[in-house]
Coordinates of C-alpha atoms in Angstrom, one line a residue:
M1 CA 27.2 0.1 2.1
L2 CA 27.5 -1.1 5.7
N3 CA 28.4 -4.5 7.3
I4 CA 27.8 -5.7 10.8
H5 CA 29.7 -8.8 11.8
Q6 CA 29.5 -10.9 15.0
L7 CA 28.1 -7.9 17.0
T8 CA 27.6 -8.5 20.7
I9 CA 26.5 -6.1 23.5
A10 CA 25.6 -6.9 27.1
F11 CA 23.7 -5.0 29.8
Q12 CA 24.2 -5.9 33.4
G13 CA 26.0 -9.2 32.5
D14 CA 23.2 -10.4 30.1
D15 CA 23.7 -10.4 26.4
L16 CA 21.2 -8.3 24.5
F17 CA 22.7 -9.4 21.2
E18 CA 25.1 -12.2 20.6
N19 CA 27.2 -12.5 17.5
I20 CA 24.6 -11.0 15.1
S21 CA 25.6 -10.3 11.5
F22 CA 23.9 -8.6 8.5
R23 CA 24.7 -6.3 5.6
L24 CA 22.9 -3.1 4.8
Q25 CA 22.7 -2.2 1.1
S26 CA 21.4 0.7 -1.0
G27 CA 17.7 0.2 -1.8
N28 CA 17.1 -1.7 1.4
R29 CA 14.0 -0.5 3.3
I30 CA 14.3 -2.6 6.5
G31 CA 11.6 -3.1 9.1
L32 CA 13.4 -3.8 12.4
I33 CA 10.9 -5.6 14.6
G34 CA 10.8 -7.3 18.0
K35 CA 9.2 -7.1 21.4
N36 CA 9.6 -4.1 23.7
G37 CA 13.1 -4.4 25.3
A38 CA 14.4 -6.7 22.5
G39 CA 17.1 -4.1 21.6
K40 CA 15.8 -2.4 18.5
S41 CA 16.5 1.1 19.6
T42 CA 19.9 -0.1 21.0
L43 CA 20.9 -1.5 17.6
L44 CA 20.0 1.8 15.9
K45 CA 22.1 3.7 18.4
I46 CA 25.1 1.3 17.7
I47 CA 24.7 1.8 13.9
S48 CA 24.6 5.6 14.3
G49 CA 27.7 5.6 16.4
E50 CA 26.0 6.8 19.6
L51 CA 26.6 3.7 21.5
E52 CA 29.6 1.4 22.0
Y53 CA 29.3 -2.3 21.5
D54 CA 31.3 -5.1 23.4
S55 CA 32.6 -7.1 20.5
G56 CA 32.3 -7.6 16.8
Q57 CA 32.8 -5.2 13.9
I58 CA 31.0 -2.5 11.9
S59 CA 32.6 -1.6 8.6
F60 CA 31.6 1.1 6.0
E61 CA 32.1 0.7 2.3
K62 CA 32.9 4.4 2.0
K63 CA 34.5 6.8 4.5
D64 CA 32.0 9.7 4.2
L65 CA 28.9 7.5 4.6
K66 CA 26.1 9.9 5.9
I67 CA 23.8 8.4 8.6
G68 CA 20.7 10.2 9.8
F69 CA 19.0 9.1 13.0
L70 CA 15.5 10.0 14.2
K71 CA 15.3 9.2 17.9
Q72 CA 12.3 8.9 20.1
D73 CA 13.5 11.7 22.3
I74 CA 15.1 14.8 20.9
D75 CA 16.6 18.1 22.1
F76 CA 15.7 21.4 20.4
T77 CA 17.4 24.8 20.3
C78 CA 15.0 27.5 21.4
G79 CA 14.4 30.7 19.6
R80 CA 14.3 29.4 16.0
T81 CA 11.3 29.5 13.6
I82 CA 10.2 26.3 11.9
L83 CA 11.9 27.3 8.7
E84 CA 15.2 28.3 10.5
E85 CA 15.3 25.0 12.3
S86 CA 14.6 23.1 9.1
Y87 CA 17.3 25.0 7.2
E88 CA 19.8 23.5 9.8
A89 CA 19.7 20.4 7.6
F90 CA 21.8 22.3 5.0
S91 CA 24.9 23.1 7.0
E92 CA 27.2 23.1 4.0
I93 CA 24.8 25.4 2.0
K94 CA 24.4 27.8 4.9
S95 CA 28.2 28.0 5.3
L96 CA 28.6 28.8 1.6
E97 CA 25.8 31.4 1.9
R98 CA 27.9 33.1 4.7
Q99 CA 31.0 33.0 2.5
L100 CA 29.1 34.5 -0.5
E101 CA 27.7 37.3 1.6
K102 CA 31.2 38.1 3.0
I103 CA 32.7 38.2 -0.5
N104 CA 29.8 40.3 -1.9
V105 CA 30.3 42.8 0.9
Q106 CA 34.0 43.1 0.2
L107 CA 33.3 43.5 -3.6
S108 CA 30.8 46.3 -2.9
E109 CA 33.3 48.2 -0.8
R110 CA 36.3 47.9 -3.2
T111 CA 37.0 50.1 -6.2
D112 CA 40.3 48.6 -7.3
Y113 CA 38.7 46.6 -10.1
E114 CA 42.0 45.9 -11.9
S115 CA 43.9 44.7 -8.8
Q116 CA 45.0 41.1 -8.1
I117 CA 43.0 41.0 -4.9
Y118 CA 39.8 42.0 -6.7
H119 CA 40.5 39.4 -9.3
E120 CA 41.0 36.7 -6.6
L121 CA 37.7 37.7 -5.0
M122 CA 35.9 37.2 -8.3
V123 CA 37.5 33.8 -8.8
D124 CA 36.5 32.8 -5.2
L125 CA 33.0 34.1 -5.9
N126 CA 32.6 32.0 -9.0
E127 CA 34.0 28.8 -7.4
I128 CA 31.7 29.2 -4.3
Q129 CA 28.7 29.9 -6.5
H130 CA 29.4 26.8 -8.6
Q131 CA 29.7 24.7 -5.4
Y132 CA 26.5 26.3 -4.1
E133 CA 24.6 25.4 -7.2
I134 CA 25.9 21.8 -7.2
L135 CA 24.7 21.3 -3.6
G136 CA 21.3 22.6 -4.5
G137 CA 21.6 26.1 -3.0
Y138 CA 18.9 27.5 -5.3
N139 CA 16.4 24.7 -4.6
Y140 CA 16.7 23.9 -0.9
K141 CA 14.1 26.4 0.3
G142 CA 11.5 25.1 -2.0
E143 CA 12.3 21.5 -1.0
T144 CA 12.1 22.4 2.7
E145 CA 8.6 23.9 2.2
K146 CA 7.4 20.9 0.2
I147 CA 8.4 18.4 2.9
L148 CA 7.1 20.5 5.8
I149 CA 3.7 20.7 4.0
G150 CA 3.8 17.0 3.4
L151 CA 4.3 16.4 7.1
G152 CA 1.2 18.5 8.0
F153 CA 2.6 22.0 8.5
K154 CA 0.8 25.0 7.0
R155 CA 2.6 27.9 5.4
S156 CA 1.3 30.1 8.2
D157 CA 3.3 28.0 10.6
F158 CA 6.7 28.5 8.9
D159 CA 7.6 31.7 10.8
K160 CA 6.4 30.5 14.2
L161 CA 8.9 29.6 16.9
T162 CA 9.5 25.9 17.5
D163 CA 9.0 26.6 21.2
T164 CA 5.3 27.1 20.6
F165 CA 4.8 23.6 19.2
S166 CA 4.2 20.3 21.1
G167 CA 6.8 17.5 21.3
G168 CA 5.0 15.6 18.5
W169 CA 5.2 18.6 16.1
R170 CA 8.9 19.2 17.0
M171 CA 9.5 15.5 16.2
R172 CA 8.1 16.2 12.7
I173 CA 10.5 19.1 12.3
E174 CA 13.4 16.8 13.1
L175 CA 12.0 14.2 10.7
A176 CA 11.8 16.9 8.0
K177 CA 15.5 17.8 8.6
L178 CA 16.5 14.2 8.2
L179 CA 14.5 13.8 5.0
L180 CA 16.1 16.9 3.5
Q181 CA 19.7 15.9 4.3
K182 CA 19.9 13.2 1.6
N183 CA 21.5 10.7 4.0
D184 CA 23.0 7.4 2.7
V185 CA 21.4 5.6 5.6
L186 CA 18.2 6.7 7.4
L187 CA 17.5 5.3 10.8
L188 CA 13.9 6.0 12.0
D189 CA 12.8 5.0 15.5
E190 CA 9.0 5.0 15.7
P191 CA 8.5 7.7 13.0
T192 CA 4.7 7.3 12.9
N193 CA 4.1 7.8 16.6
H194 CA 3.3 11.6 16.3
L195 CA 1.9 11.6 12.7
D196 CA -1.7 11.6 11.6
I197 CA -3.0 9.3 9.0
E198 CA -2.6 11.7 6.1
S199 CA 1.0 12.4 7.0
I200 CA 1.8 8.7 7.5
I201 CA 0.5 8.0 3.9
W202 CA 2.7 10.9 2.6
L203 CA 5.7 9.5 4.5
E204 CA 5.1 6.1 3.0
Q205 CA 5.3 7.5 -0.5
F206 CA 8.4 9.5 0.3
L207 CA 10.3 6.5 1.9
K208 CA 9.5 4.3 -1.1
N209 CA 11.5 6.6 -3.3
C210 CA 14.5 7.0 -1.0
P211 CA 17.7 6.1 -2.9
G212 CA 19.8 5.0 0.0
A213 CA 19.0 2.5 2.8
V214 CA 16.3 3.0 5.4
V215 CA 16.0 1.1 8.7
I216 CA 12.6 1.6 10.4
V217 CA 11.7 0.6 14.0
S218 CA 7.9 0.6 13.9
H219 CA 4.9 -1.3 15.4
D220 CA 2.6 -0.1 12.6
K221 CA 2.0 -3.2 10.6
M222 CA 0.3 -1.4 7.6
F223 CA 3.2 1.1 7.5
L224 CA 5.8 -1.7 7.5
D225 CA 3.9 -3.6 4.7
N226 CA 3.6 -0.5 2.6
V227 CA 7.2 0.7 2.9
T228 CA 9.6 -2.1 3.6
N229 CA 11.1 -4.8 1.3
R230 CA 13.1 -6.6 4.0
T231 CA 12.5 -7.6 7.7
I232 CA 14.9 -8.2 10.5
E233 CA 13.4 -9.5 13.7
I234 CA 15.3 -9.5 17.0
V235 CA 14.3 -12.6 19.2
L236 CA 16.1 -13.5 22.4
G237 CA 19.4 -12.0 21.3
Q238 CA 19.4 -13.4 17.8
I239 CA 18.1 -12.1 14.5
Y240 CA 16.0 -13.5 11.6
D241 CA 16.6 -11.7 8.3
M242 CA 14.4 -12.1 5.2
P243 CA 13.9 -10.0 2.0
K244 CA 10.2 -9.6 2.6
P245 CA 7.9 -7.0 4.1
Y246 CA 6.4 -7.7 7.5
S247 CA 3.3 -9.8 6.7
K248 CA 5.1 -11.9 4.1
Y249 CA 8.0 -12.3 6.5
L250 CA 5.6 -13.7 9.2
K251 CA 4.2 -16.2 6.8
L252 CA 7.6 -17.3 5.6
R253 CA 8.9 -17.6 9.2
A254 CA 5.9 -19.8 10.2
E255 CA 6.5 -22.0 7.2
Q256 CA 10.2 -22.3 8.0
K257 CA 9.5 -23.2 11.6
A258 CA 6.9 -25.8 10.5
L259 CA 9.6 -27.4 8.3
Q260 CA 12.1 -27.3 11.2
I261 CA 9.7 -29.0 13.5
S262 CA 8.9 -31.7 10.9
A263 CA 12.7 -32.3 10.2
Q264 CA 13.4 -32.4 13.9
K265 CA 10.7 -35.0 14.5
N266 CA 12.1 -37.2 11.6
Q267 CA 15.6 -36.8 12.9
Q268 CA 14.5 -37.7 16.5
K269 CA 12.9 -40.9 15.1
Q270 CA 16.2 -41.9 13.4
I271 CA 18.2 -41.1 16.6
E272 CA 15.8 -43.2 18.7
H273 CA 16.1 -46.1 16.2
T274 CA 19.9 -45.9 16.3
E275 CA 19.9 -45.8 20.1
K276 CA 17.8 -49.0 20.2
L277 CA 20.2 -50.7 17.8
I278 CA 23.2 -49.6 19.9
E279 CA 21.5 -51.1 23.1
K280 CA 20.7 -54.3 21.2
F281 CA 24.2 -54.8 19.7
R282 CA 26.0 -53.9 23.0
A283 CA 24.8 -57.0 24.6
K284 CA 26.4 -59.2 22.0
A285 CA 30.2 -59.6 21.8
T286 CA 30.0 -60.3 18.0
K287 CA 28.2 -56.9 17.5
A288 CA 30.3 -54.7 19.7
T289 CA 32.2 -53.2 16.8
M290 CA 29.0 -52.3 15.1
A291 CA 27.6 -50.7 18.2
Q292 CA 30.8 -48.5 18.5
S293 CA 30.4 -47.5 14.9
L294 CA 26.8 -46.5 15.5
I295 CA 27.8 -44.5 18.6
K296 CA 30.3 -42.5 16.6
K297 CA 27.8 -42.0 13.8
L298 CA 25.3 -40.7 16.4
D299 CA 27.9 -38.3 17.9
K300 CA 28.5 -36.7 14.5
I301 CA 24.8 -35.9 13.8
D302 CA 24.2 -32.2 13.6
R303 CA 21.1 -31.9 15.8
I304 CA 18.3 -29.9 14.2
R305 CA 17.2 -27.0 16.4
V306 CA 13.9 -25.2 16.1
D307 CA 14.1 -21.4 16.2
E308 CA 13.2 -20.0 19.6
D309 CA 10.4 -17.5 19.9
D310 CA 9.6 -15.1 22.7
N311 CA 5.9 -15.8 23.1
S312 CA 5.3 -13.9 26.3
V313 CA 2.4 -11.4 25.9
M314 CA 0.5 -9.3 28.2
S315 CA -3.0 -10.3 29.3
V316 CA -5.7 -7.6 29.2
K317 CA -9.4 -7.8 30.0
F318 CA -11.4 -4.7 30.8
P319 CA -14.2 -5.6 33.2
I320 CA -17.5 -3.6 33.4
S321 CA -18.2 -2.0 36.8
L322 CA -21.9 -1.6 36.3
N323 CA -24.2 -0.9 33.3
P324 CA -24.8 2.8 32.6
G325 CA -27.8 4.5 31.1
K326 CA -28.5 4.4 27.3
V327 CA -26.8 7.8 26.7
V328 CA -23.4 7.8 28.3
L329 CA -22.0 11.1 27.0
E330 CA -23.7 14.1 25.5
I331 CA -22.2 17.5 24.5
K332 CA -23.8 20.5 22.8
N333 CA -22.2 23.7 21.4
I334 CA -18.8 22.8 22.9
S335 CA -16.1 25.3 21.9
K336 CA -12.5 25.5 23.0
S337 CA -9.8 28.1 22.3
Y338 CA -6.1 28.4 23.3
G339 CA -5.7 32.2 23.3
D340 CA -6.6 33.4 19.8
L341 CA -6.4 29.9 18.4
E342 CA -9.9 28.3 18.2
V343 CA -9.6 24.5 18.0
L344 CA -13.3 23.4 18.4
K345 CA -16.4 25.4 17.6
N346 CA -20.0 24.5 18.5
I347 CA -19.4 20.7 18.6
D348 CA -22.4 18.4 19.2
L349 CA -21.9 14.8 20.0
M350 CA -23.9 12.0 21.6
V351 CA -22.4 8.7 22.6
E352 CA -24.7 5.8 23.4
R353 CA -24.0 2.7 25.6
G354 CA -21.9 0.1 23.8
Q355 CA -20.8 2.3 21.0
K356 CA -17.2 2.1 19.8
I357 CA -16.2 5.3 18.1
A358 CA -12.9 6.7 16.8
F359 CA -11.5 10.2 16.5
V360 CA -9.3 10.7 13.4
G361 CA -7.9 13.7 11.5
Q362 CA -4.8 15.8 11.2
N363 CA -2.8 16.8 14.3
G364 CA -3.9 20.0 15.9
Q365 CA -7.6 19.6 14.9
G366 CA -8.8 19.0 18.4
K367 CA -9.0 15.2 18.8
S368 CA -7.0 15.0 22.1
T369 CA -8.6 18.3 23.2
L370 CA -12.1 16.8 23.0
A371 CA -11.0 13.6 24.7
K372 CA -9.6 15.7 27.6
I373 CA -12.9 17.7 27.7
L374 CA -14.9 14.5 27.9
V375 CA -13.0 13.2 30.9
G376 CA -12.8 16.6 32.7
E377 CA -9.1 17.2 32.1
L378 CA -9.9 20.5 30.2
S379 CA -12.7 23.0 30.7
A380 CA -14.6 24.4 27.7
K381 CA -17.6 26.5 26.7
G382 CA -20.8 24.7 26.1
Y383 CA -22.9 21.8 27.6
L384 CA -21.4 18.5 28.8
N385 CA -23.4 15.8 30.5
L386 CA -22.3 12.3 31.7
G387 CA -25.1 9.7 31.7
H388 CA -26.4 7.7 34.7
N389 CA -23.9 5.4 36.4
V390 CA -21.1 6.4 33.9
K391 CA -17.6 5.5 35.2
L392 CA -14.9 6.9 33.0
G393 CA -11.5 5.3 32.4
Y394 CA -8.9 7.5 30.7
F395 CA -5.7 6.6 28.9
A396 CA -3.6 9.7 28.2
Q397 CA -1.4 10.1 25.1
N398 CA 1.6 11.4 26.9
Q399 CA 2.1 8.9 29.8
A400 CA 5.2 10.8 31.0
E401 CA 3.0 13.5 32.3
Y402 CA 0.6 11.1 34.1
L403 CA 3.1 8.7 35.7
D404 CA 5.5 9.7 38.5
G405 CA 9.1 8.9 37.4
K406 CA 10.3 8.9 41.0
K407 CA 8.0 5.9 41.9
T408 CA 8.7 2.3 41.2
V409 CA 6.4 0.2 39.1
L410 CA 5.0 -1.6 42.2
N411 CA 4.5 1.6 44.2
T412 CA 2.7 3.3 41.2
M413 CA 0.2 0.4 41.2
I414 CA -0.2 0.2 45.0
D415 CA -0.8 4.0 45.3
A416 CA -3.5 3.7 42.6
A417 CA -5.2 0.7 44.2
N418 CA -7.9 0.6 46.9
E419 CA -8.6 -1.8 49.7
T420 CA -10.6 -4.2 47.5
N421 CA -8.0 -4.7 44.8
R422 CA -4.6 -3.9 46.4
S423 CA -4.0 -7.6 47.0
K424 CA -4.3 -8.2 43.2
V425 CA -1.6 -5.6 42.2
R426 CA 1.2 -8.2 41.7
D427 CA -1.1 -10.5 39.7
I428 CA -2.1 -7.6 37.4
L429 CA 1.5 -6.5 37.0
G430 CA 2.4 -10.1 36.0
A431 CA -0.3 -10.1 33.4
F432 CA 1.3 -7.0 31.9
L433 CA 4.8 -8.6 31.9
F434 CA 6.1 -6.9 35.0
R435 CA 7.5 -9.8 36.9
G436 CA 10.3 -10.5 39.4
E437 CA 12.7 -7.6 39.8
T438 CA 11.1 -5.5 37.1
V439 CA 8.4 -4.4 39.5
D440 CA 11.2 -2.5 41.4
K441 CA 12.2 -0.5 38.4
Y442 CA 11.7 3.3 38.6
V443 CA 9.1 4.6 36.1
S444 CA 11.8 7.1 34.8
V445 CA 13.9 4.3 33.4
L446 CA 11.0 2.5 31.6
S447 CA 10.8 2.4 27.8
G448 CA 7.9 4.0 26.0
G449 CA 6.3 0.6 25.6
E450 CA 6.7 -0.3 29.3
R451 CA 5.2 3.0 30.3
N452 CA 2.1 2.3 28.1
R453 CA 1.8 -1.2 29.6
L454 CA 1.9 0.2 33.1
A455 CA -0.7 2.9 32.3
L456 CA -3.0 0.1 30.9
A457 CA -2.4 -1.9 34.1
K458 CA -3.5 1.1 36.2
L459 CA -6.8 1.3 34.2
L460 CA -7.7 -2.1 35.6
L461 CA -7.6 -0.8 39.2
Q462 CA -10.5 1.6 38.7
P463 CA -14.2 0.9 38.1
L464 CA -15.1 1.8 34.5
N465 CA -17.7 1.2 31.9
V466 CA -16.6 3.9 29.4
L467 CA -13.0 4.0 28.1
V468 CA -11.5 7.1 26.6
M469 CA -8.1 6.2 25.0
D470 CA -5.7 8.7 23.4
E471 CA -3.2 6.9 21.1
P472 CA -2.8 3.8 23.3
T473 CA -0.7 2.0 20.7
N474 CA 2.2 4.4 20.7
H475 CA 5.4 2.5 21.6
L476 CA 3.5 -0.9 22.1
D477 CA 5.1 -3.8 20.3
I478 CA 3.0 -5.6 17.7
Q479 CA 2.1 -8.6 19.9
S480 CA 0.9 -6.2 22.7
K481 CA -1.1 -4.2 20.2
N482 CA -2.8 -7.4 19.0
V483 CA -3.7 -8.3 22.6
L484 CA -5.0 -4.8 23.3
K485 CA -7.1 -4.8 20.1
A486 CA -8.6 -8.2 21.1
A487 CA -9.4 -6.8 24.6
L488 CA -11.1 -3.7 23.2
K489 CA -13.1 -5.9 20.7
N490 CA -14.4 -8.0 23.7
F491 CA -15.0 -4.9 25.9
T492 CA -18.8 -4.7 26.4
G493 CA -18.7 -1.1 27.5
T494 CA -18.3 2.1 25.5
L495 CA -15.1 3.1 23.7
V496 CA -13.9 6.5 22.5
L497 CA -10.6 6.0 20.8
V498 CA -8.1 8.6 19.4
S499 CA -5.7 6.8 17.0
H500 CA -3.7 7.2 13.8
D501 CA -3.0 3.4 13.5
R502 CA -5.0 2.2 10.5
E503 CA -4.5 -1.5 11.0
F504 CA -5.4 -1.2 14.7
L505 CA -8.7 0.6 13.9
Q506 CA -9.7 -2.0 11.3
G507 CA -12.9 -3.8 12.5
L508 CA -12.7 -2.1 15.9
N509 CA -15.0 0.9 15.5
D510 CA -18.5 1.3 14.1
V511 CA -18.4 5.1 13.8
I512 CA -15.5 7.4 12.8
Y513 CA -15.5 11.1 13.6
E514 CA -13.2 13.2 11.4
F515 CA -11.9 16.4 13.0
K516 CA -11.4 19.3 10.5
D517 CA -11.7 23.0 10.5
Q518 CA -13.0 23.2 14.2
K519 CA -15.8 20.8 13.3
I520 CA -16.4 17.0 13.4
K521 CA -18.0 14.9 10.7
P522 CA -19.4 11.3 11.3
Y523 CA -18.7 8.4 9.0
L524 CA -20.9 5.4 9.8
G525 CA -18.4 2.6 9.3
D526 CA -14.9 1.5 10.2
I527 CA -11.6 3.0 9.2
N528 CA -11.6 1.4 5.8
F529 CA -14.9 2.9 4.9
Y530 CA -13.6 6.3 6.1
L531 CA -10.5 6.1 4.0
E532 CA -12.5 5.1 0.9
Q533 CA -14.9 8.0 1.4
R534 CA -12.0 10.5 1.9
Q535 CA -10.4 9.2 -1.3
L536 CA -13.6 9.7 -3.2
Q537 CA -13.9 13.2 -1.9
N538 CA -10.4 14.0 -3.0
L539 CA -11.1 12.6 -6.4
R540 CA -14.2 14.7 -6.7
E541 CA -12.2 17.8 -5.8
V542 CA -9.7 17.0 -8.6
E543 CA -12.6 16.3 -11.0
K544 CA -14.2 19.6 -10.1
K545 CA -10.9 21.5 -10.7
T546 CA -10.5 19.6 -14.0
A547 CA -14.0 20.6 -15.1
E548 CA -13.4 24.2 -14.2
I549 CA -10.3 24.2 -16.4
K550 CA -12.3 22.6 -19.3
I551 CA -15.0 25.2 -19.0
K552 CA -12.4 28.0 -19.0
K553 CA -10.8 26.5 -22.2
K554 CA -14.2 26.2 -23.8
S555 CA -15.2 29.8 -23.1
D556 CA -11.9 31.2 -24.2
N557 CA -12.3 31.5 -28.0
K558 CA -9.9 34.5 -28.4
L559 CA -6.7 32.4 -28.7
S560 CA -4.7 33.5 -31.7
Y561 CA -3.6 31.0 -34.4
E562 CA 0.0 31.2 -33.1
S563 CA -1.1 30.5 -29.6
Q564 CA -3.3 27.5 -30.7
K565 CA -0.3 26.2 -32.7
K566 CA 2.0 26.5 -29.7
L567 CA -0.6 24.9 -27.4
K568 CA -0.9 21.9 -29.7
S569 CA 2.8 21.5 -29.8
L570 CA 3.0 21.5 -26.0
Q571 CA 0.2 19.0 -25.8
N572 CA 2.0 16.7 -28.2
R573 CA 5.2 16.9 -26.1
L574 CA 3.1 16.2 -23.0
S575 CA 1.6 13.1 -24.5
K576 CA 5.1 11.8 -25.4
L577 CA 6.4 12.6 -22.0
E578 CA 3.6 10.8 -20.3
A579 CA 4.3 7.7 -22.4
S580 CA 8.0 7.9 -21.3
I581 CA 6.9 8.2 -17.7
S582 CA 4.6 5.2 -18.0
F583 CA 7.4 3.1 -19.6
T584 CA 10.0 4.1 -16.9
E585 CA 7.5 3.3 -14.1
K586 CA 6.8 -0.1 -15.6
K587 CA 10.6 -0.9 -15.7
I588 CA 11.0 0.1 -12.1
K589 CA 8.0 -2.0 -11.0
E590 CA 9.5 -5.0 -12.9
T591 CA 12.8 -4.6 -11.0
D592 CA 10.9 -4.3 -7.7
L593 CA 9.1 -7.6 -8.5
E594 CA 12.4 -9.3 -9.3
L595 CA 13.8 -8.1 -6.0
E596 CA 10.8 -9.5 -4.2
I597 CA 10.9 -12.9 -6.0
N598 CA 14.7 -13.5 -5.8
Y599 CA 16.6 -10.7 -3.9
E600 CA 20.1 -12.2 -3.8
A601 CA 20.2 -13.2 -7.5
T602 CA 18.8 -9.8 -8.6
V603 CA 21.2 -7.6 -6.6
S604 CA 24.2 -9.7 -7.7
A605 CA 23.8 -8.6 -11.3
P606 CA 26.7 -6.3 -12.5
N607 CA 26.1 -2.6 -11.7
F608 CA 22.6 -3.4 -10.4
F609 CA 22.2 -0.6 -7.9
D610 CA 23.7 2.0 -10.3
T611 CA 21.2 0.9 -13.1
Y612 CA 18.3 0.8 -10.6
Q613 CA 19.1 4.3 -9.2
A614 CA 19.5 5.7 -12.8
K615 CA 16.0 4.6 -13.6
K616 CA 14.7 6.3 -10.5
T617 CA 16.7 9.5 -11.2
K618 CA 15.3 9.4 -14.8
L619 CA 11.8 9.1 -13.5
E620 CA 12.3 12.0 -11.1
G621 CA 13.6 14.2 -14.0
L622 CA 10.7 13.2 -16.2
M623 CA 8.2 14.1 -13.5
K624 CA 9.8 17.6 -13.1
Q625 CA 9.5 18.1 -16.9
W626 CA 5.9 17.0 -16.7
E627 CA 5.1 19.6 -14.0
T628 CA 6.8 22.4 -16.0
L629 CA 5.1 21.4 -19.2
T630 CA 1.6 21.1 -17.5
E631 CA 2.1 24.6 -16.0
S632 CA 3.0 26.0 -19.5
I633 CA -0.1 24.4 -21.0
E634 CA -2.3 25.9 -18.3
N635 CA -0.8 29.3 -18.9
Q636 CA -1.4 29.0 -22.7
S637 CA -5.0 28.0 -22.2

């Protein structure tokens, strides 16, 4: 599908990559990982054709290879509704629609039905209609609505202008367009940053069934484990490439490195032994020839090198300024509206000293709004009281709005410091990996991860005993996230955390508050407990609907003999269809297992990818038949 050979690119004289090579094949779902600044986004830009490289070669197996690229920053055309913007994914279909409209207008105006021109118009109409049907012209609107709903939009949002939505929601629209385009290669740069947990779970399922190749830059470990089947890590300008998801990749890399270290030690012992023999034989004229032979042998040894790792991580520790009272935050009957849109209604919440709570739920349900109300960034109706000696520290979700792009990293910190801690500014910056000349960088040129690190560093300059953090893991690399999680676990103060990162929340919070329909609901446990409870609730809703259908069937004894006969026939067909679906799913799982165990041998089989894709296409067709048949049975009942 796509080959990268000996790729090199340098910035300001230093190589970002040097002679890296890998092949991208259909069915690959690659997790592209590495530290902030390692070059992940740069590599995606090179593959997409947005950025030139210094040397090497990128070759495509077909000329019309379609590549879709979701960037961290996007530009939108104003004045379009969500549906209109999403339909931009279907440029060919929209062009055909315009041609069909033009021909239909001409046909309606003409009366020369026997003329050659009229005949040619009819031929053109048939050809364009046929092409329109092949491209999915009669299905694209339904597909668009299905994906928009999966990404968290409501039907009532479809006709609203994109201008009225936040950057995070606009990013979802761009993601929807890419998913609708049926690209051969899909490049996703931090796709989960602006998604809630439910939308992330939906996206996982969608990407698992993508027929082409997917390359994902993400720092969400659980997302990578659930979606990817291959990992490429960029470390100090080189790459490590293995056909394993993230966690299995880490384990295999650690095992390989341990073997390298062991082999290097054994080789070093042999080298030292040979060097001693050389020294011993050099002194004797009769052994000089043997010494020269050993020297040549030593020169020919291929020295074993241990893979280099970039182990630099930031250092975070949130100190407590002073102990607050038992109740640190209390709100009663808090309500907040934006015009006619009511986000929160009569919310009650009490946070006690030492609690670690998390806000979760769909985007737009008021999580960030309540966080801003708690720290005084937003006003609201109702009662809000901060406890005795409470010192709030606030980490905002959108750091671009809270950091001045015209200041340098150093000046940002100096301006935020006071007389007692100004002398510690450089030490704090060093702990957050801002060292040497990097402190003179302007904030405007920092990456998303660097901005987040700077915002965290600023937090240490103020006295605090209560931390309110809104999506602090966005853009942070996995190592930095691990350090931050450890720091928050060791934080003896009170934590209010807004996050969609399931792995980050695991074991960190003792209470989860779900935001839904202007209300909040507590779950006394961590994120795993919350997800289990939500799954049970969803199952109960399904069971309730099933029970209602059964009751309806039972009470309806007016079915005719013919109707009963037809219903029985449909049920028999459904049973056979479900058996076929189960068999096809089993075969796909068997192939997935073979790929995981021995990737190279499996894909080298003749026509492997064609056969593999045929199974998936068959399953998709069977599922559509199942939906149609189920609907027919419900109508008959």
